[in-house]
Coordinates of C-alpha atoms and ligand atoms in Angstrom, one line a residue:
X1 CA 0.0 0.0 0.0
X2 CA 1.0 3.5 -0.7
X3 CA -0.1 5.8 1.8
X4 CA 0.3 9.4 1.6
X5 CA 3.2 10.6 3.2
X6 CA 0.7 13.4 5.0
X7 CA -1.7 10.4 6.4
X8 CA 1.1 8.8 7.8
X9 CA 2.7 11.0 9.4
X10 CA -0.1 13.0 10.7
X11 CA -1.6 10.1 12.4
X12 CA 1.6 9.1 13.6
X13 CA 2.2 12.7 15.1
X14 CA -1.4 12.5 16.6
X15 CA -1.5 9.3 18.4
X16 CA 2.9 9.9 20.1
X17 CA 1.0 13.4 21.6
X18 CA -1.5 11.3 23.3
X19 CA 1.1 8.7 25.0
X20 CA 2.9 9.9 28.1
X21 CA 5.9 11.4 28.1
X22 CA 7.9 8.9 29.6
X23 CA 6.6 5.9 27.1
X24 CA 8.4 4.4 24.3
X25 CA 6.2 5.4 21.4
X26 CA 8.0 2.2 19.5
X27 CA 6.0 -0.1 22.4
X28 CA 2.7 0.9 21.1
X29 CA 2.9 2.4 17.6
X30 CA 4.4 -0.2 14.9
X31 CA 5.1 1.0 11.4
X32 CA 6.1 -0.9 8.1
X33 CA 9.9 0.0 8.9
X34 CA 9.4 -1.3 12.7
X35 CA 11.5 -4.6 13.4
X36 CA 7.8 -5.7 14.8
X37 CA 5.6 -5.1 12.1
X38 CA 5.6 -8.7 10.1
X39 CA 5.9 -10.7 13.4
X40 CA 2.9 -8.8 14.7
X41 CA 1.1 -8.8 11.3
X42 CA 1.0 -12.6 10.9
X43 CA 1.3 -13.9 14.5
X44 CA -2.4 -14.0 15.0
X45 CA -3.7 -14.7 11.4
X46 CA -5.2 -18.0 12.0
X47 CA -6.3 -18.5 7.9
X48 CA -2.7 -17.9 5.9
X49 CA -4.5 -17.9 3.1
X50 CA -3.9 -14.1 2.8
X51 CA -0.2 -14.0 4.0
X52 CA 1.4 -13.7 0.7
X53 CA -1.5 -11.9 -0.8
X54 CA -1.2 -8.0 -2.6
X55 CA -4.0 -6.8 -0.2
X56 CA -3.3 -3.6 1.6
X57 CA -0.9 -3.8 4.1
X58 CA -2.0 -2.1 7.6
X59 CA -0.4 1.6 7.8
X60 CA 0.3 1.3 11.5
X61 CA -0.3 -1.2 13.9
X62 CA -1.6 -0.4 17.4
X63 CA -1.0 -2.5 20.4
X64 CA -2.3 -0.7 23.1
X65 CA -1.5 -0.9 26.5
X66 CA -4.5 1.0 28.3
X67 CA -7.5 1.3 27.0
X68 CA -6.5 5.4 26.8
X69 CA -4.1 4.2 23.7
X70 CA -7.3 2.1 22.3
X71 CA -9.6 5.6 22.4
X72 CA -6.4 7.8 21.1
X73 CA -6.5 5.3 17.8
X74 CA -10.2 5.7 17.3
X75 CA -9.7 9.6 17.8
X76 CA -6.4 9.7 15.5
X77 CA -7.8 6.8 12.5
X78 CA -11.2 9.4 12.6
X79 CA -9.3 12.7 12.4
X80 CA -7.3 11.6 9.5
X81 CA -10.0 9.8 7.4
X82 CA -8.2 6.4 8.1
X83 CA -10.2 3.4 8.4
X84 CA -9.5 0.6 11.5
X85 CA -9.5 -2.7 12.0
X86 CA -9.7 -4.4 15.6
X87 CA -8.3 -7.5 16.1
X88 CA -8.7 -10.2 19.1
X89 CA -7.4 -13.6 18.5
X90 CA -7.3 -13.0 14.5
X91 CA -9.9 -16.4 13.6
X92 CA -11.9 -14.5 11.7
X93 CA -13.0 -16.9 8.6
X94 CA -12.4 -14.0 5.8
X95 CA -9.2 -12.6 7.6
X96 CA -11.6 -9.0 8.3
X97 CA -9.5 -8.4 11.7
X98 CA -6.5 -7.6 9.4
X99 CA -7.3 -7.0 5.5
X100 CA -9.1 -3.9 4.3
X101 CA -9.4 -2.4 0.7
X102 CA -8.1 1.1 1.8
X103 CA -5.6 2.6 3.8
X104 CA -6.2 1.7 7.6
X105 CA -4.8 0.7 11.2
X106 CA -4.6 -2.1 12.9
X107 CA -6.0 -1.9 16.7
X108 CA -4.7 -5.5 17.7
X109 CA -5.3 -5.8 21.3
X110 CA -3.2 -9.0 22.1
X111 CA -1.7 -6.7 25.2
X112 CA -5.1 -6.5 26.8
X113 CA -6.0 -9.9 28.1
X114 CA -6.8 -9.9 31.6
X115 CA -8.5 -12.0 33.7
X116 CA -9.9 -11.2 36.8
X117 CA -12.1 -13.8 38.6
X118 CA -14.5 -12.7 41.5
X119 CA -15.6 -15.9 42.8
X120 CA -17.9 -13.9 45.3
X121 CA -20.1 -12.9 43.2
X122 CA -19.2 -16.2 40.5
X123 CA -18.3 -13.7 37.6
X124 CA -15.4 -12.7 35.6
X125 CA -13.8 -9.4 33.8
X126 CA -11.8 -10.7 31.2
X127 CA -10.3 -8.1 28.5
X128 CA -11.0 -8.8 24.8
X129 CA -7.8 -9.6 24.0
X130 CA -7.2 -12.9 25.9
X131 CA -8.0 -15.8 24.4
X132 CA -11.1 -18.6 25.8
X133 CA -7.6 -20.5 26.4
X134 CA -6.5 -17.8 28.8
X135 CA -10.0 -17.8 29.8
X136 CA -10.3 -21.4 30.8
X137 CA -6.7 -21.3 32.4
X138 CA -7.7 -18.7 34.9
X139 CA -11.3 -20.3 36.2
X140 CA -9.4 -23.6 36.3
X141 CA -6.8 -22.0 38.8
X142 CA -9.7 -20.3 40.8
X143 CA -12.4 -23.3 40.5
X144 CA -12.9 -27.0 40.0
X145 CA -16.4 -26.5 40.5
X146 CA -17.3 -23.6 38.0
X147 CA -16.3 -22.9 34.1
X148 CA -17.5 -21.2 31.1
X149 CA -20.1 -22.3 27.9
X150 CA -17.7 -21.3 25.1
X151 CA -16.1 -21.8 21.8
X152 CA -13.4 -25.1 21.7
X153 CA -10.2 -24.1 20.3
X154 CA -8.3 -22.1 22.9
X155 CA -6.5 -20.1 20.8
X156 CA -9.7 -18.0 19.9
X157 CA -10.0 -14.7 20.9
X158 CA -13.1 -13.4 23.1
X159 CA -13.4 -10.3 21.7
X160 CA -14.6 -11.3 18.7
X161 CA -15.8 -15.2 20.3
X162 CA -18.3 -13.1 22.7
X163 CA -19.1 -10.6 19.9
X164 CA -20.7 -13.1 17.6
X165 CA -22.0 -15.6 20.0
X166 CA -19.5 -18.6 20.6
X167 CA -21.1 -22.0 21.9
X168 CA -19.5 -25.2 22.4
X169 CA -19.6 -28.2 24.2
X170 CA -21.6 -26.9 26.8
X171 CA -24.3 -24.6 25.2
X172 CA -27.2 -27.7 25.6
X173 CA -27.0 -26.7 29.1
X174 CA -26.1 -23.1 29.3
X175 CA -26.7 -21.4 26.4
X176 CA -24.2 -19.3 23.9
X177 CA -21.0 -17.4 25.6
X178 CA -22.6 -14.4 24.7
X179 CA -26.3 -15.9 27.0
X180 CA -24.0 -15.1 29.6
X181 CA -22.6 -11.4 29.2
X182 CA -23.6 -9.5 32.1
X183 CA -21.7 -6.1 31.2
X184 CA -19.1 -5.3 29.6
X185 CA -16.6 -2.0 28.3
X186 CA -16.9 -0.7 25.3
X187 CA -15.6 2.5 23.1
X188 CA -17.6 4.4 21.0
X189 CA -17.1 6.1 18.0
X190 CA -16.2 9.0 20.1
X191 CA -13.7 7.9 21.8
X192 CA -15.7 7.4 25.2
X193 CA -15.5 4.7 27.6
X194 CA -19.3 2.9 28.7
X195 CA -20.6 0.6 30.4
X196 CA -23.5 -1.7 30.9
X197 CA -25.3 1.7 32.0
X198 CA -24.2 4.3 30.0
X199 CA -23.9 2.5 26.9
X200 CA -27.6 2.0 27.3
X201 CA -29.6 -1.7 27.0
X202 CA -30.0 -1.5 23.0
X203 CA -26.2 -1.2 22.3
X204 CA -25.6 -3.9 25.2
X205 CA -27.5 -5.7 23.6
X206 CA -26.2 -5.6 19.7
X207 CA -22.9 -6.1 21.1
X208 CA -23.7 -9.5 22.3
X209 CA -24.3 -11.6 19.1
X210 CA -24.4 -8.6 16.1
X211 CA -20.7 -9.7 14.9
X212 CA -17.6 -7.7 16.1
X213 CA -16.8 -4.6 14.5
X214 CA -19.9 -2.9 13.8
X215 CA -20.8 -1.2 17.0
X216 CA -16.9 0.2 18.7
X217 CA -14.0 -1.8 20.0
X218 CA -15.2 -3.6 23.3
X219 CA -12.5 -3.6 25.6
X220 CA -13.6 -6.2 28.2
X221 CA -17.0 -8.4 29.5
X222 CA -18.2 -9.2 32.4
X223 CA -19.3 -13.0 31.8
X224 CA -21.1 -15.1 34.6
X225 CA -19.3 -18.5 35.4
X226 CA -21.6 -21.4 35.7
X227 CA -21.4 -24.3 38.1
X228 CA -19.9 -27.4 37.1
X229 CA -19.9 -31.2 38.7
X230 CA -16.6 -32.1 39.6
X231 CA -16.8 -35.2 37.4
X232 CA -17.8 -35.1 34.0
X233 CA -17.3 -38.0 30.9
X234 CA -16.5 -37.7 28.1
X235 CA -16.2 -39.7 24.8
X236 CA -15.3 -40.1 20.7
X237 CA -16.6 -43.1 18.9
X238 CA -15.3 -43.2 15.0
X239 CA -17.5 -45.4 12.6
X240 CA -16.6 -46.5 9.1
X241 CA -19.1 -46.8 6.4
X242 CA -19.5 -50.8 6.6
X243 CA -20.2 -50.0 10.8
X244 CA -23.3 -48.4 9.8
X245 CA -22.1 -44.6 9.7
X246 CA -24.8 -43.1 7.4
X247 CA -27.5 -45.1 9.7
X248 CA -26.0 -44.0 12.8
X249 CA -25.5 -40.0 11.8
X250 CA -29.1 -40.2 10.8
X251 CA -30.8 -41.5 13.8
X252 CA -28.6 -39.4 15.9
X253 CA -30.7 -36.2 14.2
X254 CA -33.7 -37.5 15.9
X255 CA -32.4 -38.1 19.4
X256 CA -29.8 -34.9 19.6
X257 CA -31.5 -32.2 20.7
X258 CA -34.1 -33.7 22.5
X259 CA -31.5 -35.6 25.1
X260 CA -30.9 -34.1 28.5
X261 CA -29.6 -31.1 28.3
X262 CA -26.5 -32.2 29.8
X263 CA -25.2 -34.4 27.4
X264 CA -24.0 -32.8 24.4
X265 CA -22.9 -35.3 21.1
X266 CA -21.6 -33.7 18.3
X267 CA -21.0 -35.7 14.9
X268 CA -18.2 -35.3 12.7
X269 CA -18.0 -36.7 9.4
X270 CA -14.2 -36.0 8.3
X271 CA -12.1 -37.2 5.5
X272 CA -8.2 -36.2 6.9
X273 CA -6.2 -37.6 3.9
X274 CA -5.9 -39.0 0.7
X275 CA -5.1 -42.5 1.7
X276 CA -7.9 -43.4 4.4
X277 CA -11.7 -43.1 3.9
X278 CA -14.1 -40.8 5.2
X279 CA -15.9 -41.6 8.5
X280 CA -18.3 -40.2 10.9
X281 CA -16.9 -39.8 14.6
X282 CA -19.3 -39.4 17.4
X283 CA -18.0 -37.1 20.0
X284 CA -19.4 -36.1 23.4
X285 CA -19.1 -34.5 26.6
X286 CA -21.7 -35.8 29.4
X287 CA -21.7 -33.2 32.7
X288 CA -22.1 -36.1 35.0
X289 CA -20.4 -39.5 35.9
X290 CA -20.2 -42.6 33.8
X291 CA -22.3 -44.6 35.4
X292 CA -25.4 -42.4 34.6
X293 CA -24.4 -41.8 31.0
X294 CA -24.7 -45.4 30.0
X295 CA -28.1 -46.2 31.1
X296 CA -29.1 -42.5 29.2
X297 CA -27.5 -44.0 26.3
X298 CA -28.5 -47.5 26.0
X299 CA -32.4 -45.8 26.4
X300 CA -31.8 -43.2 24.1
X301 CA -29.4 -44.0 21.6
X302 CA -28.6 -47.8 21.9
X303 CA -27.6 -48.1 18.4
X304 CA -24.2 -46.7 19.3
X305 CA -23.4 -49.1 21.6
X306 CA -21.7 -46.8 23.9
X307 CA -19.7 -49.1 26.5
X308 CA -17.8 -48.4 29.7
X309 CA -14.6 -48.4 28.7
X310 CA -15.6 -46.1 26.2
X311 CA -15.6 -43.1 28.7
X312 CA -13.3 -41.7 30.2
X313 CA -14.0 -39.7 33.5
X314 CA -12.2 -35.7 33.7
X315 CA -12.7 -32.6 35.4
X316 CA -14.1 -29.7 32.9
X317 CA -10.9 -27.7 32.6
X318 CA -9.5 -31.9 31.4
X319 CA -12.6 -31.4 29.1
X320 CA -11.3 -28.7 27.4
X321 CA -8.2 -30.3 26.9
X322 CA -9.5 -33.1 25.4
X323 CA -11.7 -31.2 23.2
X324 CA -8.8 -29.2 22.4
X325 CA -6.9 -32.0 21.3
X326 CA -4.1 -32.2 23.7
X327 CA -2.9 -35.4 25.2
X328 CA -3.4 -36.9 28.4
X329 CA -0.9 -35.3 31.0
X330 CA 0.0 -32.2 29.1
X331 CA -0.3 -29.5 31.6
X332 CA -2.8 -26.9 31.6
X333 CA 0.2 -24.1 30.9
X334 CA -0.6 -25.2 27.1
X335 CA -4.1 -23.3 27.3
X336 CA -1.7 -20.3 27.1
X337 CA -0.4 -20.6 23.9
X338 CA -2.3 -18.3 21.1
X339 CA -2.0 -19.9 18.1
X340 CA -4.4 -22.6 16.9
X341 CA -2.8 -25.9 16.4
X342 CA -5.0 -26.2 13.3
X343 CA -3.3 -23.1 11.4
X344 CA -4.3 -24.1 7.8
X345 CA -5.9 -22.3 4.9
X346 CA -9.4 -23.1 5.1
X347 CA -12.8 -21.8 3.7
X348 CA -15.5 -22.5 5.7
X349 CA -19.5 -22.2 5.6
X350 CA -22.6 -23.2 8.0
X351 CA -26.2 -24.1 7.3
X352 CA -29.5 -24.7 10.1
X353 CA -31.1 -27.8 10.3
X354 CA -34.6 -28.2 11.2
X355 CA -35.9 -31.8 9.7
X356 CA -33.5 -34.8 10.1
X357 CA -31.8 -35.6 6.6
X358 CA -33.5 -38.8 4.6
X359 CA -29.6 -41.2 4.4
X360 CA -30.0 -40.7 0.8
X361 CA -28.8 -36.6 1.4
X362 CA -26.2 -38.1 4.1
X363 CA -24.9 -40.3 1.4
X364 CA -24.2 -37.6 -0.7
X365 CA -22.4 -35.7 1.8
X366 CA -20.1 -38.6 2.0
X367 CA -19.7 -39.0 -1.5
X368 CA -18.6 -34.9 -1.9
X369 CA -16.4 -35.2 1.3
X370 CA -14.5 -38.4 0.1
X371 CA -13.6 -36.5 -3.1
X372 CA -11.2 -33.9 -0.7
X373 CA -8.5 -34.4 0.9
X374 CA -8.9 -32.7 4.1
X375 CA -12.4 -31.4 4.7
X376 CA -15.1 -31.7 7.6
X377 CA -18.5 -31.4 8.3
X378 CA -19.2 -31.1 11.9
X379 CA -22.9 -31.5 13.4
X380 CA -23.2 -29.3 16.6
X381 CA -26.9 -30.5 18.2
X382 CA -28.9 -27.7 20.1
X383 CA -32.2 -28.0 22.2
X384 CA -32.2 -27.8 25.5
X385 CA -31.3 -24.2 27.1
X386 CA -31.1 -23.0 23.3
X387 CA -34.5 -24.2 23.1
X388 CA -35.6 -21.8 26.3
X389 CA -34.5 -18.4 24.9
X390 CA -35.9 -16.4 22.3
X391 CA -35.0 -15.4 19.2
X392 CA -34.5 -11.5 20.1
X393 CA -32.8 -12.2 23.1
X394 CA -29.5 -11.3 21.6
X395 CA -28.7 -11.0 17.8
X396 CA -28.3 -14.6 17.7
X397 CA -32.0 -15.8 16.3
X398 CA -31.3 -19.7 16.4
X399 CA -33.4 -20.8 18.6
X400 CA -36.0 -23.5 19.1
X401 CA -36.7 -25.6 16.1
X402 CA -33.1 -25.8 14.9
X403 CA -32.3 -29.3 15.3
X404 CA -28.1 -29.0 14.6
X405 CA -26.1 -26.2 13.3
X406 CA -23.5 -27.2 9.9
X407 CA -20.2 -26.5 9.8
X408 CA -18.3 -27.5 6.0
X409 CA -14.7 -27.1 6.5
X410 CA -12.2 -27.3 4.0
X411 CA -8.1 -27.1 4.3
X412 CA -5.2 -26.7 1.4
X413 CA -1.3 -27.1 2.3
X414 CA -0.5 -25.2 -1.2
X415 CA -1.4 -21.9 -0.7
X416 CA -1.9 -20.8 -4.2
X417 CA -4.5 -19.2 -6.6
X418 CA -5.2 -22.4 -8.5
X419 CA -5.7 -24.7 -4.8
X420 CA -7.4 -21.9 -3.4
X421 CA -9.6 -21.6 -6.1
X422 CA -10.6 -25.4 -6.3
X423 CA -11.5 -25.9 -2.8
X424 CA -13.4 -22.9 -2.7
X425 CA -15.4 -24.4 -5.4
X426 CA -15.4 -27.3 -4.0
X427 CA -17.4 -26.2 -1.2
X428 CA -19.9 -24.1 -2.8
X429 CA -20.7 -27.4 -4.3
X430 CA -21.1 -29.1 -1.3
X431 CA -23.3 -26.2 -0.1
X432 CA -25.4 -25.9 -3.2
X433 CA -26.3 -29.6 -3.1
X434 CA -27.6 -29.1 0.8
X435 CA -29.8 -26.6 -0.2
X436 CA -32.8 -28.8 0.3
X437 CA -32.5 -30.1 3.7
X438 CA -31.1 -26.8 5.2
X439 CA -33.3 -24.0 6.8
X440 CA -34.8 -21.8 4.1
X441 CA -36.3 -18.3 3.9
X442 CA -33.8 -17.3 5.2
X443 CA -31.3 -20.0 4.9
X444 CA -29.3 -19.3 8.2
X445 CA -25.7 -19.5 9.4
X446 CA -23.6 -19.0 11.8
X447 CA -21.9 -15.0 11.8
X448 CA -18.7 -16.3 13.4
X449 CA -18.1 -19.0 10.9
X450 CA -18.0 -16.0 8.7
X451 CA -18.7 -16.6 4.8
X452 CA -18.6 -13.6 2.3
X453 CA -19.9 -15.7 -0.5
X454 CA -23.2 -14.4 1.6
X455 CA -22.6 -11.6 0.3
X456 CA -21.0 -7.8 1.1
X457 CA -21.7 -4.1 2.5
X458 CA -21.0 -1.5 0.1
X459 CA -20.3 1.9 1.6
X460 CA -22.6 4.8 0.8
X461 CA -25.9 5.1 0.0
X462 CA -28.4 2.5 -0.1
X463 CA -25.4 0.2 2.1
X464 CA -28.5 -0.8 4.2
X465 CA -30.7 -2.1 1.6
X466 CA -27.7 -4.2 -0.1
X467 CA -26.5 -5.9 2.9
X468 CA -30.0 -6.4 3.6
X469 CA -29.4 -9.3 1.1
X470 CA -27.1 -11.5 3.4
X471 CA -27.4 -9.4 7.1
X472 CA -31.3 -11.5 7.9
X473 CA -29.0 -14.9 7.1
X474 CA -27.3 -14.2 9.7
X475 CA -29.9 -12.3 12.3
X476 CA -33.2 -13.1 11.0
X477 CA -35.7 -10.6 12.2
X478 CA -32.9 -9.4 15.2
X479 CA -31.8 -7.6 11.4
X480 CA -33.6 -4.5 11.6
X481 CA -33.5 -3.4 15.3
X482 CA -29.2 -4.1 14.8
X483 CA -29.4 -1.2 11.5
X484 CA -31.7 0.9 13.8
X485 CA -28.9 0.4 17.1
X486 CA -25.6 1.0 14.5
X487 CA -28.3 4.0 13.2
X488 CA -28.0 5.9 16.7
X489 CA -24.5 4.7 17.9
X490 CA -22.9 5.1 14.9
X491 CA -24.8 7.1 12.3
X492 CA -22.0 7.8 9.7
X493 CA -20.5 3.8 9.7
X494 CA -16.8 4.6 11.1
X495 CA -16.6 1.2 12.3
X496 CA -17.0 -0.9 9.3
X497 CA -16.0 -4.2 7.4
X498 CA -17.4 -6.0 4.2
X499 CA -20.0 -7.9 6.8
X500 CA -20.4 -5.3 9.6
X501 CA -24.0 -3.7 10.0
X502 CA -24.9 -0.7 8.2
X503 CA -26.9 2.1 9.8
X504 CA -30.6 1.5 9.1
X505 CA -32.7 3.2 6.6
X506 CA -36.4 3.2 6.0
X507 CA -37.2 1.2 2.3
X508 CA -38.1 3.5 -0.3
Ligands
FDA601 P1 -10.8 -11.7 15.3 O1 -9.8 -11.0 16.1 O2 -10.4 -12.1 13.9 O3 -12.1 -10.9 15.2 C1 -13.3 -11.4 14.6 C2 -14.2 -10.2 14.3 O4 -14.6 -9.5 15.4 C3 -13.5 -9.2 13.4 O5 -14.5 -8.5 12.6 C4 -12.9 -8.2 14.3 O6 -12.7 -6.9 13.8 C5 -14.0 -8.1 15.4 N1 -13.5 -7.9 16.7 C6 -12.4 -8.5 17.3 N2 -12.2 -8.0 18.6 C7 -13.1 -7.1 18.8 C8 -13.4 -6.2 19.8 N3 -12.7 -6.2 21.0 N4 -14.4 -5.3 19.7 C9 -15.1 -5.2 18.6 N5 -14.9 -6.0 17.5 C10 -13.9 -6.9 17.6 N6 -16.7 -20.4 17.1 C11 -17.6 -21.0 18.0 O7 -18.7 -20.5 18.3 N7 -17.2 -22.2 18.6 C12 -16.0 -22.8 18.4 O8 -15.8 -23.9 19.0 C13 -15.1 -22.2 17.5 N8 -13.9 -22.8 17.2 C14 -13.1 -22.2 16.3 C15 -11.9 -22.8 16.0 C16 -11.0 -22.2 15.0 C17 -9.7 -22.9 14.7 C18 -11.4 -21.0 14.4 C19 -10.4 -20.4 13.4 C20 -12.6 -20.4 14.7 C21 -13.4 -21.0 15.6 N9 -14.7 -20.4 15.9 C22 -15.5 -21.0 16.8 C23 -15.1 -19.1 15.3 C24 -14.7 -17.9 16.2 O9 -15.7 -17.9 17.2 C25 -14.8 -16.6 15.4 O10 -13.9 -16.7 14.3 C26 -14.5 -15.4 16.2 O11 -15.0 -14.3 15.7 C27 -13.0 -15.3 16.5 O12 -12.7 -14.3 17.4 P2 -11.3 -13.6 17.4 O13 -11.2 -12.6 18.4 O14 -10.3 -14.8 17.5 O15 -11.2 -13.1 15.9

């Protein structure tokens, strides 16, 4: 990118006068000429899809120290008609945390990751930039008894986790990360610091669920911990086609959602080379002992034939380990490390379901999937405290009557125009051909398994009526009232991305 020499140096000039005298600008402030700029560019870029790409390079970028430096970069980016990006833990799907079409600055808030547990009052202030990893680590110290219904991989960031939602293994029982926000910090468009209270209960309320990026930079959440047992169980049972895997991944979408909502069994059908086959791999988490998970199963889903030695008895903060992916005995201290074990390029999309799929549409999921390499599609059920909430609770609208969320995964090693391009096809395909047995009018998915081939904002006039084409995918009805928040928060769109929500305007 070739900024002006003016821009540049302006901003630059603006955001030194608001450190303190006595700090080394260099510590905060990192230019294309600053030893620190590639490391800190790439570190956190969890799809390298875009690492050797021509798109614009970030003029500056800012890793704040105080939240003073985070409203002195809003201030500066504004005053100088620059554009930002904020970035947590860098997972976004489409890379929007760190690409941009014009010039901009990077707000990357990897110095701002406290967590402070209050186990008084069983909550916790954690700052955006941590990861759920650090998140875990520091209930697990506190608590065996209490942890936290978020994403899997620790390496995610919760500032933009919380933002669009985040469930995982536990959101049967407690709902979405984002069910359980209580307040939280965030920095408007002015540069101001709010709360719970002063930000008001309609921006609270976009915040948790309407996608990062749209409404200012949230600088930390208060989330409530929830209690857990001390022993929990947990287990993964692969099965090969000739074991019945088609039969067993279509009775499971009868049973799923409608099991206690403490046990939670996900299903993923996965294809992870050339050589071997694709099979289906049923993977749970029960928050209770083994010897009252076997009886639920053998009356609800005896077709698995789920055994004793199956299971495997943990504490949660061992749950998350295991969901993680680490081995058995690796010490917790590996919850600290930010990046993802599964750095790959990838494209990913997500679909709703809400009537089981007939085994002749599994069978053709199979038959796509066994023509990749490496590609996944995981089945996360929902029911039970998803059931319970309604759809304008928060942003999120899926709700009762969504049987399973989709997640199609796809990952290259080459990362070139030509493999990019054929795995992005190849997943369109896959998409297209589920487009009778998904959710329709709208077809849903998930915002933070973010997918552009939705569709874009355009800046300007009429933004609100374009991205009105893929912005109810995402929020349903929840569409509107997020245009009308953005409308009074931040009526002339500073804080924007190709998917963030456009002020609202009246049709017509
Ligand atoms: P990143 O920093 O890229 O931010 C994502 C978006 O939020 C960007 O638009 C960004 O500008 C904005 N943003 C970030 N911080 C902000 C802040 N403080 N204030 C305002 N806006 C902010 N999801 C899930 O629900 N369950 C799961 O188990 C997983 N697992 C998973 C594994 C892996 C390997 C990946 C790559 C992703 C997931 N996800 C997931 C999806 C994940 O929840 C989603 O990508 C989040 O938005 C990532 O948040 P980060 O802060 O890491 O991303």
């Amino acid at each position: 990118c070739f900024a002006s020499g003016t821009a540049r140096g302006d901003f630059a000039q603006c955001m030194s006068a608001q450190l303190t005298p006595h700090m080394d600008p260099f510590t905060v402030i990192h230019s294309s000429k600053s030893s620190s700029y590639s490391y800190l560019l790439e570190s956190s870029q969890q799809n390298p899809r875009w690492v050797n790409s021509t798109a614009t390079k970030p003029l500056f970028i800012i890793t704040p120290l105080h939240e003073s430096q985070v409203q002195a970069a809003v201030l500066c980016s504004r005053a100088h008609g620059l554009q930002i990006r904020v970035r947590s833990g860098g997972h976004d799907y489409e890379g929007l945390s760190y690409l941009c079409g014009t010039l901009f600055v990077l707000i990357d808030l990897v110095n701002l990751r406290l967590v402070e547990i209050n186990m008084t009052d069983e909550t916790a202030w954690v700052q955006s930039g941590a990861t759920l990893g650090e998140l875990y680590y520091g209930i697990a110290k506190e608590s065996q008894v209490h942890g936290f219904p978020a994403g899997l991989c620790p390496s995610v960031g919760v500032g933009g986790h919380l933002s669009g939602g985040g469930f995982g293994t536990m959101l049967r029982k407690y709902g979405l990360a984002a069910d359980n926000v209580v307040d939280a910090y965030l920095i408007d468009v002015n540069g101001r610091v709010h709360d719970r209270k002063s930000m008001g209960e309609d921006l609270f309320w976009a915040i948790r669920g309407g996608g990062g990026a749209s409404f200012g930079i949230v600088l930390a959440w208060k989330i409530k911990l929830v209690r857990v047992p001390p022993t929990m169980t947990v287990f993964t049972i692969p099965k090969w086609l000739d074991q019945g895997a088609i039969e067993l991944v279509h009775r499971w979408q009868f049973i799923a959602d409608k099991l206690p909502e403490e046990l939670f069994i996900r299903v993923i059908i996965q294809k992870v080379s050339d050589g071997k086959a694709a099979q289906s791999i049923f993977n749970s988490l029960f928050l209770g002992k083994a010897e009252s998970l076997i009886p639920l199963m053998d009356q609800n889903f005896p077709e698995l034939g789920l055994k004793a030695t199956d299971c495997t008895e943990m504490s949660w903060i061992q749950s998350v380990m295991y969901f993680a992916g680490y081995q058995k005995g690796e010490g917790l201290e590996v919850l600290l490390d930010r990046t993802t074990q599964y750095k790959s390029n990838f494209k990913a999309k997500s679909d709703y379901v809400k009537e089981p799929i007939p085994e002749t549409g599994l069978k053709g999921i199979w038959d796509r999937i066994s023509e990749e390499k490496i590609a996944f599609v995981i089945m996360d059920p929902y029911g039970g405290r998803m059931s319970e909430i309604s759809e304008s609770e928060l942003p999120f609208p899926n709700r009762k009557g969504n049987l399973y969320n989709i997640q199609y995964l796809v990952k290259w090693e080459q990362n070139d125009a030509r493999e990019t391009n054929k795995h992005v096809h190849w997943i369109r395909m896959l998409y297209r051909y589920m487009t009778p047995y998904v959710s329709k009018s709208p077809r849903s998915a998930y915002v933070n398994y973010r997918d552009l081939d939705l569709g874009m904002s355009a800046s300007g006039n009429g933004s609100y009526l374009r991205a009105s084409i893929w912005g109810p995918k995402y929020f349903k009805n929840n569409w509107k009232r997020l245009g009308m928040v953005k409308q009074v928060a931040d009526p002339e769109n500073f804080f924007r991305n190709e998917q963030s929500i456009p002020p609202y305007v009246a049709a017509g």
